[in-house]
XYZ file of C-alpha atoms in Angstrom:
399
model
C 58.525 74.116 62.946
C 61.588 71.911 63.724
C 60.073 68.388 64.148
C 62.274 67.157 66.934
C 61.432 70.525 68.834
C 57.607 70.130 68.174
C 57.501 66.375 69.712
C 59.743 67.506 72.679
C 57.238 70.351 73.412
C 54.439 67.777 73.413
C 56.240 65.579 75.736
C 56.894 68.516 78.108
C 53.347 69.704 78.358
C 51.449 66.264 78.060
C 51.058 63.664 80.863
C 52.303 60.125 80.444
C 49.879 57.358 80.932
C 52.398 55.940 83.385
C 51.895 57.784 86.714
C 55.376 56.951 87.927
C 56.867 58.742 84.938
C 54.877 61.841 85.661
C 56.217 61.799 89.305
C 59.703 61.305 88.159
C 59.475 64.198 85.571
C 58.144 66.576 88.359
C 60.843 65.497 90.699
C 63.513 66.051 87.990
C 62.067 69.559 87.317
C 61.800 70.249 91.038
C 65.516 69.385 91.623
C 66.378 71.935 88.798
C 64.246 74.582 90.292
C 65.690 73.942 93.791
C 69.275 73.756 92.504
C 68.864 77.156 90.623
C 67.056 78.771 93.526
C 69.836 77.757 95.944
C 72.690 78.659 93.723
C 71.270 82.155 93.046
C 70.493 82.901 96.635
C 73.993 81.705 97.688
C 75.621 83.850 95.223
C 73.392 86.835 96.058
C 74.369 86.580 99.760
C 78.139 86.223 98.975
C 77.745 89.259 96.746
C 76.156 91.063 99.739
C 78.897 89.857 102.201
C 81.611 90.987 99.714
C 79.839 94.574 99.224
C 79.709 94.735 103.178
C 83.341 93.892 103.430
C 84.566 96.184 100.825
C 82.472 99.194 102.121
C 85.061 99.842 104.568
C 87.883 100.046 102.145
C 85.643 101.895 99.626
C 85.114 104.503 102.450
C 88.667 104.887 103.615
C 90.898 104.074 100.706
C 91.178 106.651 97.717
C 90.523 105.776 93.973
C 94.193 106.088 93.383
C 97.213 106.418 95.690
C 100.647 107.819 94.564
C 103.709 106.450 96.301
C 107.535 106.792 95.788
C 109.184 104.018 93.815
C 112.236 104.284 96.219
C 112.558 105.706 99.755
C 109.832 106.871 102.092
C 109.158 110.326 100.511
C 109.244 112.461 97.298
C 109.031 116.262 96.432
C 106.012 117.764 94.620
C 106.596 121.126 92.806
C 104.030 123.915 92.256
C 104.155 123.163 88.481
C 103.387 119.457 89.116
C 100.303 120.447 91.235
C 99.222 122.471 88.370
C 99.692 119.685 85.964
C 97.717 117.366 88.127
C 94.782 119.778 88.206
C 94.736 119.661 84.416
C 94.282 115.813 84.150
C 91.006 114.884 82.705
C 89.047 112.528 85.000
C 91.024 113.673 88.213
C 88.410 115.139 90.576
C 90.633 116.049 93.392
C 93.882 115.075 95.311
C 95.260 115.337 98.860
C 98.961 115.552 99.873
C 99.727 113.175 102.900
C 102.723 112.197 105.019
C 102.534 109.177 107.298
C 105.137 107.458 109.498
C 104.913 104.821 112.353
C 105.710 106.592 115.603
C 105.189 106.299 119.337
C 102.362 107.760 121.036
C 102.333 108.431 124.956
C 99.345 109.384 127.060
C 98.842 109.101 130.746
C 101.620 106.434 131.338
C 100.404 104.316 128.421
C 101.984 104.052 125.061
C 101.430 102.645 121.738
C 103.145 102.481 118.361
C 101.094 103.278 115.456
C 100.841 105.522 112.308
C 100.807 109.330 112.502
C 99.138 110.542 109.258
C 99.340 114.175 108.162
C 96.570 115.416 105.738
C 95.869 118.765 104.015
C 92.401 120.651 103.642
C 91.615 118.485 100.691
C 91.584 115.164 102.489
C 87.931 115.156 103.448
C 87.050 115.572 99.764
C 88.909 112.427 99.004
C 87.983 110.510 102.104
C 84.866 110.166 103.971
C 86.414 109.635 107.309
C 85.093 112.975 108.695
C 81.520 111.222 108.453
C 82.661 108.377 110.494
C 83.412 110.304 113.675
C 82.513 108.454 116.667
C 82.909 111.505 118.885
C 84.167 115.078 118.562
C 85.062 116.961 115.261
C 87.430 117.073 112.444
C 90.680 118.955 112.455
C 91.055 122.658 111.915
C 93.841 124.162 109.902
C 97.134 125.332 111.390
C 96.520 123.714 114.709
C 97.904 120.886 117.040
C 94.709 119.062 116.967
C 94.403 115.322 116.331
C 91.859 112.642 115.448
C 92.398 109.185 116.663
C 90.837 105.886 115.899
C 88.358 104.300 118.363
C 90.951 101.405 119.130
C 93.835 103.688 119.874
C 91.689 106.018 122.083
C 90.543 102.967 124.060
C 93.910 101.575 124.502
C 95.469 104.731 125.687
C 92.247 105.744 127.661
C 92.383 109.036 125.585
C 89.889 111.790 126.451
C 88.803 114.727 124.198
C 89.721 118.353 124.796
C 91.848 117.377 127.832
C 94.021 120.436 127.990
C 95.886 119.319 130.989
C 96.959 116.030 129.435
C 98.136 116.463 125.750
C 98.886 113.570 123.652
C 102.605 113.147 123.164
C 104.041 111.816 120.036
C 107.584 110.824 119.493
C 108.928 110.671 115.871
C 112.411 109.082 114.997
C 114.747 111.604 113.826
C 116.495 110.656 110.386
C 120.244 110.083 110.509
C 122.877 107.680 111.610
C 125.189 107.011 114.514
C 124.706 106.153 118.268
C 121.789 107.499 120.128
C 123.117 109.331 123.133
C 119.669 110.860 124.507
C 115.959 111.003 123.848
C 116.115 114.618 122.416
C 118.668 113.255 119.746
C 116.573 110.323 118.734
C 113.078 111.695 118.639
C 111.173 114.820 117.650
C 108.497 115.279 120.036
C 105.096 117.060 119.614
C 102.081 117.718 121.967
C 98.728 117.068 120.331
C 95.283 117.857 121.302
C 92.848 115.184 120.617
C 89.496 116.591 119.522
C 87.943 113.621 117.693
C 87.681 109.778 117.639
C 86.694 107.971 114.328
C 85.251 104.427 114.237
C 85.461 102.367 110.875
C 86.529 98.909 111.572
C 88.801 97.217 114.262
C 91.890 97.364 111.879
C 91.644 100.900 110.825
C 90.471 102.198 114.265
C 93.843 100.899 115.577
C 96.118 102.373 112.799
C 96.029 106.120 112.447
C 96.194 109.347 114.223
C 95.408 112.222 112.000
C 96.968 115.678 112.305
C 97.355 118.572 109.952
C 100.003 118.212 107.108
C 102.451 120.993 108.243
C 102.547 119.664 111.729
C 103.332 116.020 110.648
C 106.040 117.466 108.156
C 107.592 119.399 110.970
C 107.719 116.433 113.325
C 109.265 114.358 110.590
C 111.829 116.825 109.571
C 110.283 117.191 106.110
C 110.378 120.180 103.758
C 107.014 121.972 103.009
C 106.928 120.451 99.531
C 108.141 116.899 100.710
C 105.326 114.203 101.183
C 105.057 110.522 101.474
C 102.105 110.116 99.074
C 99.037 111.469 97.166
C 95.592 110.298 97.583
C 93.426 110.907 94.469
C 89.755 110.863 93.722
C 88.592 110.368 90.159
C 85.529 111.421 88.476
C 82.657 108.992 87.940
C 83.271 106.798 84.733
C 86.840 108.314 84.417
C 89.312 106.122 82.686
C 91.734 105.296 85.433
C 94.477 103.861 83.237
C 94.686 106.980 81.218
C 94.698 109.157 84.496
C 97.499 106.876 86.010
C 99.506 107.261 82.778
C 99.260 111.004 82.943
C 100.350 111.111 86.699
C 103.389 108.964 85.961
C 104.492 111.317 83.124
C 104.227 114.364 85.440
C 106.483 112.667 88.018
C 108.685 111.243 85.388
C 108.059 107.622 86.477
C 109.555 108.240 89.866
C 106.395 107.130 91.602
C 104.053 104.209 91.404
C 100.180 104.707 91.313
C 97.989 101.859 92.816
C 94.214 101.503 92.589
C 92.078 100.660 95.553
C 91.976 97.146 94.380
C 95.718 96.954 94.475
C 95.950 98.635 97.867
C 93.622 95.807 99.114
C 95.066 93.053 96.999
C 95.034 90.469 99.734
C 91.452 91.108 100.730
C 90.290 91.196 96.998
C 92.148 87.878 96.365
C 90.506 86.143 99.404
C 87.020 87.362 98.426
C 87.489 86.132 94.837
C 88.919 82.752 96.004
C 85.952 82.158 98.396
C 83.383 83.297 95.713
C 85.064 80.644 93.361
C 85.080 77.786 95.919
C 81.512 78.716 96.787
C 80.363 78.406 93.407
C 82.277 75.249 92.521
C 80.652 73.594 95.646
C 77.225 74.396 94.680
C 77.864 73.519 90.992
C 79.033 70.015 92.278
C 75.799 69.675 94.182
C 73.855 70.755 90.978
C 75.861 68.275 88.915
C 74.542 65.548 91.229
C 71.040 66.789 90.628
C 71.575 66.491 87.061
C 72.654 62.866 87.322
C 69.295 62.110 88.633
C 67.883 64.453 85.865
C 69.622 62.264 83.298
C 68.176 59.231 84.645
C 64.716 60.580 84.579
C 65.128 61.414 80.954
C 66.207 57.844 80.265
C 63.064 56.513 82.094
C 61.072 58.751 79.836
C 62.846 57.368 76.876
C 61.899 53.868 77.938
C 58.202 55.090 78.512
C 58.160 56.527 74.945
C 59.777 53.629 73.329
C 56.612 52.410 71.363
C 56.212 56.021 70.033
C 59.835 56.136 69.076
C 59.396 52.826 67.165
C 56.431 54.273 65.298
C 58.512 57.415 64.468
C 61.405 55.181 63.249
C 59.101 53.154 61.109
C 57.776 56.401 59.458
C 61.362 57.158 58.457
C 62.578 59.554 61.281
C 66.281 59.108 61.752
C 67.762 57.999 65.043
C 69.634 61.345 65.069
C 66.465 63.263 65.092
C 64.928 60.964 67.750
C 67.891 61.763 69.852
C 67.237 65.444 69.353
C 63.664 65.216 70.765
C 65.110 64.295 74.196
C 68.065 66.769 73.902
C 65.593 69.587 73.272
C 63.215 68.077 75.997
C 66.027 68.162 78.542
C 67.281 71.662 77.823
C 63.868 72.968 77.719
C 63.184 71.556 81.196
C 66.535 73.036 82.315
C 65.705 76.464 80.931
C 62.077 76.421 82.534
C 63.400 75.017 85.748
C 66.261 77.552 85.881
C 64.107 80.504 85.127
C 61.543 79.503 87.803
C 64.136 78.898 90.287
C 65.911 82.141 89.527
C 62.675 84.113 89.726
C 61.951 82.518 93.176
C 65.556 83.481 94.075
C 65.006 87.101 93.170
C 61.688 87.235 95.383
C 63.707 85.826 98.294
C 66.605 88.315 97.812
C 64.106 91.131 97.656
C 62.251 89.889 100.691
C 65.480 89.702 102.565
C 66.387 93.237 101.633
C 63.069 94.617 102.410
C 62.177 92.843 105.589
C 65.486 91.516 106.884
C 64.076 87.966 107.498
C 67.415 86.449 108.506
C 69.785 88.255 110.900
C 73.451 87.721 111.592
C 73.039 89.583 114.904
C 70.168 91.509 116.528
C 70.925 94.646 114.436
C 72.572 93.266 111.362
C 70.716 91.300 108.636
C 72.430 89.052 106.100
C 73.419 91.294 103.363
C 72.160 90.390 99.953
C 72.758 91.992 96.525
C 70.800 91.341 93.244
C 72.993 91.452 90.112
C 72.626 90.687 86.470
C 75.931 88.899 86.458
C 74.585 86.347 89.198
C 71.541 85.742 86.882
C 73.616 85.038 83.729
C 76.085 83.102 85.680
C 73.289 80.791 87.112
C 71.397 80.401 83.712
C 74.581 79.618 81.885
C 75.612 77.044 84.533
C 72.371 75.302 84.389
C 72.039 75.270 80.644
C 75.499 74.184 80.171
C 75.411 71.378 82.650
C 71.893 70.467 81.619
C 72.971 70.033 78.026
C 75.756 67.791 78.935
C 73.595 65.606 81.159
C 70.782 65.521 78.611
C 73.403 64.652 75.835
C 74.371 61.666 77.582
C 70.893 60.558 78.260
C 69.693 61.115 74.699
C 72.650 59.150 73.369
C 71.003 56.023 74.565
C 68.444 56.276 71.840
C 69.643 53.781 69.205
C 68.166 51.128 66.781
C 69.304 48.509 69.260
C 67.199 49.864 71.983
C 64.227 50.365 69.810
C 64.402 46.952 68.322
């Protein structure tokens, strides 16, 4: 066995004659355990909050979205649709058109988005499972499904045949506007459903059938503003995107869910980094105390070290004893802290011990990445702190 490692193990599992040194060693180990526990629990909570925040976009946004490089719309041919169906890794796609329009109901108005969707939309998007009231669209009808925020602002009711929802879509073209008829295409919609996802999305869209939206916007049957695509599990999205771009001769751009929500992802990643750095700084302060504890142990073992030096042990090997001692304590303390953290995380998931509101518990997620990150942080910083402390072992100190 490696001699310095053997001595380090003896120091870890044996008590000092000086009771103060034993207390200092226990406090140092306890500091590492608490630091590892706190860092792991905080990262797990943030992972839970991140997953909770992203679940709304994951439920609403497609895996991939195709949009025109220039202009608001593009044309899709039957041949291009056939080519899309042949792409390996592509599960399904939905044609959509959307435009910012004016809605008017019962002397109230709101400007928001009209979104026309085809029959495949519910296979791409789970919005039909998030209906607060009513039902989803039926094909070839003037039905509409509005967000809860829109319905609330307009005091919108369902199946009100006496008071349809009016939508005014700006007509494309130039020149002076002489009348309302020349400026807008008007359609009467029958609200049959209300969806509820989050405050932003609930105030953004009114869904109608694709052909109705195309007619209101003056589009041709094969003219759309985008494609929403669902990929197969474990599909190579890069390869799928490349094939889609070839089909449309690079006249479109394909964006992933992360790109569609770039601001949200950037904010969450920044918050995660800042949180990690703050708790790492706290752990560095703990390790300063840990380094001091190791130096106190060096002083306590001074006579033993003199004996080893007299027997021919090199100073370099004596330093390794305390280097191994410190790293071993970091690994032991880190593993105990992570184990306790895992217990806390599973208790929170199982029994919802801490609540944000009366009905919502703090979300937590256990990930192997967090385990690796915490143990890597502890061992790396512990190595630096122990290296600094063990470097104090010298002939001058022992003499």
